[in-house]
Structure formats: structure tokens, C-alpha cells
Amino acid sequence: MFEDELVFAIPDAHPISIGHSLIITKRHIKSIFNSTQDERNAIFSGLEKTKSLIKKEFKPDGYNIGI
């Protein structure tokens, strides 16, 4: 789907719903609370990019976000 220097997004291998995607940090972290501010910024920027791609392709009625 997309990639930058800190995160990448991929479709989930076992989607719960159409467009189910994962935004993954390139650096292994135990939880979001262990991420740097730059990583958190990249995660939420990636969320916007992923939402745009999903909206264009699938036109969903809504979105669910899990962390």
C-alpha cells in the first residue's frame, strides 16, 4: 500500500472487513507507548494515507481503528 522511512502499510492477510490494513513501524516496539514522537507522527500520517486509499478503492461507510 505505502511505505516511508518509519512505517509501512499492508493489507491484512486475514481481513475482518474489506480494506482491513495494518500500519507497522519498521523499528520493533513493544507497544505504541514505546514509540518515538516521530514514529507516532508517521503512524497517524500513514493512517490518513491508508484511509484515502481505502476510501478510493472500497468506498466504505465508516472506519474502525485499533491500536
Coordinates of N, CA and C in Angstrom, one line a residue:
M1 N 0.8 -1.2 0.0 CA 0.0 0.0 0.0 C 0.9 1.3 0.0
F2 N 1.7 1.4 1.0 CA 2.7 2.5 1.0 C 3.8 2.3 2.1
E3 N 4.8 3.0 2.0 CA 6.0 2.9 2.9 C 6.7 4.2 2.9
D4 N 7.2 4.6 4.1 CA 8.1 5.7 4.3 C 9.3 5.2 5.1
E5 N 10.0 6.2 5.7 CA 11.3 5.8 6.4 C 11.0 5.1 7.8
L6 N 9.8 5.3 8.3 CA 9.5 4.8 9.7 C 8.4 3.8 9.8
V7 N 7.5 3.8 8.8 CA 6.3 2.8 8.9 C 6.0 2.3 7.4
F8 N 5.2 1.3 7.4 CA 4.6 0.8 6.1 C 3.3 0.3 6.4
A9 N 2.4 0.3 5.4 CA 1.1 -0.2 5.5 C 0.9 -1.4 4.5
I10 N 0.2 -2.4 5.0 CA -0.1 -3.6 4.1 C -1.6 -4.0 4.4
P11 N -2.2 -4.7 3.4 CA -3.5 -5.3 3.6 C -3.3 -6.4 4.6
D12 N -4.3 -6.6 5.5 CA -4.2 -7.7 6.5 C -4.4 -9.0 5.7
A13 N -3.6 -10.0 6.1 CA -3.7 -11.3 5.4 C -5.0 -12.1 5.7
H14 N -5.6 -11.7 6.9 CA -6.9 -12.3 7.2 C -7.9 -11.2 7.6
P15 N -8.4 -10.5 6.6 CA -9.2 -9.3 7.0 C -10.5 -9.6 7.7
I16 N -10.8 -8.7 8.6 CA -12.1 -8.8 9.3 C -13.1 -8.1 8.4
S17 N -12.7 -7.1 7.7 CA -13.7 -6.4 6.8 C -12.9 -6.0 5.5
I18 N -13.6 -5.6 4.5 CA -13.0 -5.1 3.3 C -12.1 -3.9 3.6
G19 N -10.8 -3.9 3.1 CA -9.9 -2.8 3.3 C -9.1 -2.9 4.6
H20 N -9.3 -4.0 5.4 CA -8.6 -4.2 6.7 C -7.1 -4.1 6.4
S21 N -6.4 -3.2 7.0 CA -5.0 -2.9 6.8 C -4.2 -2.8 8.1
L22 N -2.9 -3.0 8.0 CA -2.0 -2.8 9.1 C -1.0 -1.7 8.8
I23 N -0.8 -0.8 9.8 CA 0.3 0.2 9.7 C 1.3 -0.3 10.7
I24 N 2.5 -0.6 10.2 CA 3.5 -1.2 11.0 C 4.8 -0.3 11.1
T25 N 5.3 -0.1 12.3 CA 6.6 0.6 12.4 C 7.7 -0.3 12.0
K26 N 8.7 0.3 11.4 CA 9.9 -0.5 10.9 C 10.8 -0.9 12.1
R27 N 10.8 -0.1 13.1 CA 11.5 -0.5 14.3 C 10.6 -1.3 15.2
H28 N 11.1 -2.4 15.7 CA 10.2 -3.2 16.6 C 10.0 -2.5 17.9
I29 N 8.8 -2.3 18.3 CA 8.5 -1.7 19.6 C 7.4 -2.6 20.3
K30 N 7.5 -2.6 21.6 CA 6.6 -3.4 22.4 C 5.2 -2.9 22.4
S31 N 5.0 -1.6 22.4 CA 3.7 -1.0 22.3 C 3.8 0.4 21.8
I32 N 2.7 1.0 21.4 CA 2.7 2.4 20.9 C 3.3 3.3 22.0
F33 N 3.3 3.0 23.3 CA 3.8 3.8 24.3 C 5.4 3.8 24.3
N34 N 5.9 2.9 23.6 CA 7.4 2.8 23.4 C 7.9 3.5 22.1
S35 N 7.0 4.0 21.4 CA 7.3 4.7 20.1 C 7.8 6.1 20.3
T36 N 8.6 6.5 19.4 CA 9.1 7.9 19.5 C 8.0 8.9 18.9
Q37 N 8.1 10.1 19.2 CA 7.2 11.1 18.6 C 7.2 11.0 17.1
D38 N 8.3 10.9 16.5 CA 8.4 10.8 15.0 C 7.7 9.6 14.5
E39 N 7.8 8.4 15.3 CA 7.1 7.2 14.9 C 5.6 7.4 15.0
R40 N 5.1 8.0 16.1 CA 3.7 8.3 16.3 C 3.2 9.2 15.2
N41 N 4.0 10.2 14.8 CA 3.6 11.1 13.7 C 3.4 10.3 12.4
A42 N 4.4 9.4 12.2 CA 4.4 8.6 10.9 C 3.2 7.6 10.9
I43 N 2.9 7.1 12.1 CA 1.7 6.2 12.2 C 0.5 6.9 11.8
F44 N 0.2 8.1 12.4 CA -1.0 8.8 12.1 C -1.0 9.4 10.7
S45 N 0.1 9.8 10.2 CA 0.2 10.2 8.8 C -0.1 9.0 7.9
G46 N 0.4 7.8 8.2 CA 0.1 6.6 7.5 C -1.4 6.3 7.6
L47 N -2.0 6.5 8.7 CA -3.4 6.3 8.9 C -4.2 7.1 7.9
E48 N -3.8 8.4 7.7 CA -4.5 9.3 6.7 C -4.3 8.8 5.3
K49 N -3.1 8.3 5.0 CA -2.8 7.8 3.6 C -3.6 6.6 3.4
T50 N -3.6 5.7 4.3 CA -4.3 4.4 4.2 C -5.8 4.6 4.1
K51 N -6.3 5.5 4.9 CA -7.8 5.9 4.8 C -8.1 6.4 3.4
S52 N -7.3 7.2 2.8 CA -7.5 7.7 1.5 C -7.5 6.6 0.4
L53 N -6.6 5.7 0.5 CA -6.5 4.5 -0.4 C -7.7 3.7 -0.3
I54 N -8.1 3.4 1.0 CA -9.3 2.5 1.2 C -10.6 3.2 0.7
K55 N -10.7 4.5 1.0 CA -11.9 5.3 0.6 C -12.0 5.2 -1.0
K56 N -10.9 5.4 -1.7 CA -10.9 5.4 -3.1 C -11.3 4.1 -3.7
E57 N -10.7 3.0 -3.1 CA -10.9 1.7 -3.7 C -12.2 1.0 -3.2
F58 N -12.6 1.2 -1.9 CA -13.8 0.4 -1.4 C -15.0 1.3 -1.0
K59 N -14.8 2.6 -0.9 CA -15.9 3.5 -0.5 C -16.7 3.0 0.7
P60 N -16.0 2.7 1.8 CA -16.7 2.2 3.0 C -17.6 3.3 3.6
D61 N -18.6 2.8 4.4 CA -19.5 3.7 5.1 C -18.8 4.3 6.4
G62 N -17.8 3.6 6.9 CA -17.1 4.1 8.1 C -15.8 3.4 8.3
Y63 N -15.1 3.7 9.4 CA -13.8 3.1 9.7 C -13.7 2.7 11.1
N64 N -13.0 1.7 11.4 CA -12.6 1.3 12.8 C -11.1 1.3 12.9
I65 N -10.6 1.9 14.0 CA -9.2 2.0 14.2 C -8.8 1.3 15.5
G66 N -7.9 0.4 15.4 CA -7.4 -0.3 16.6 C -5.9 -0.1 16.8
I67 N -5.5 0.0 18.1 CA -4.1 0.2 18.4 C -3.8 -0.9 19.3

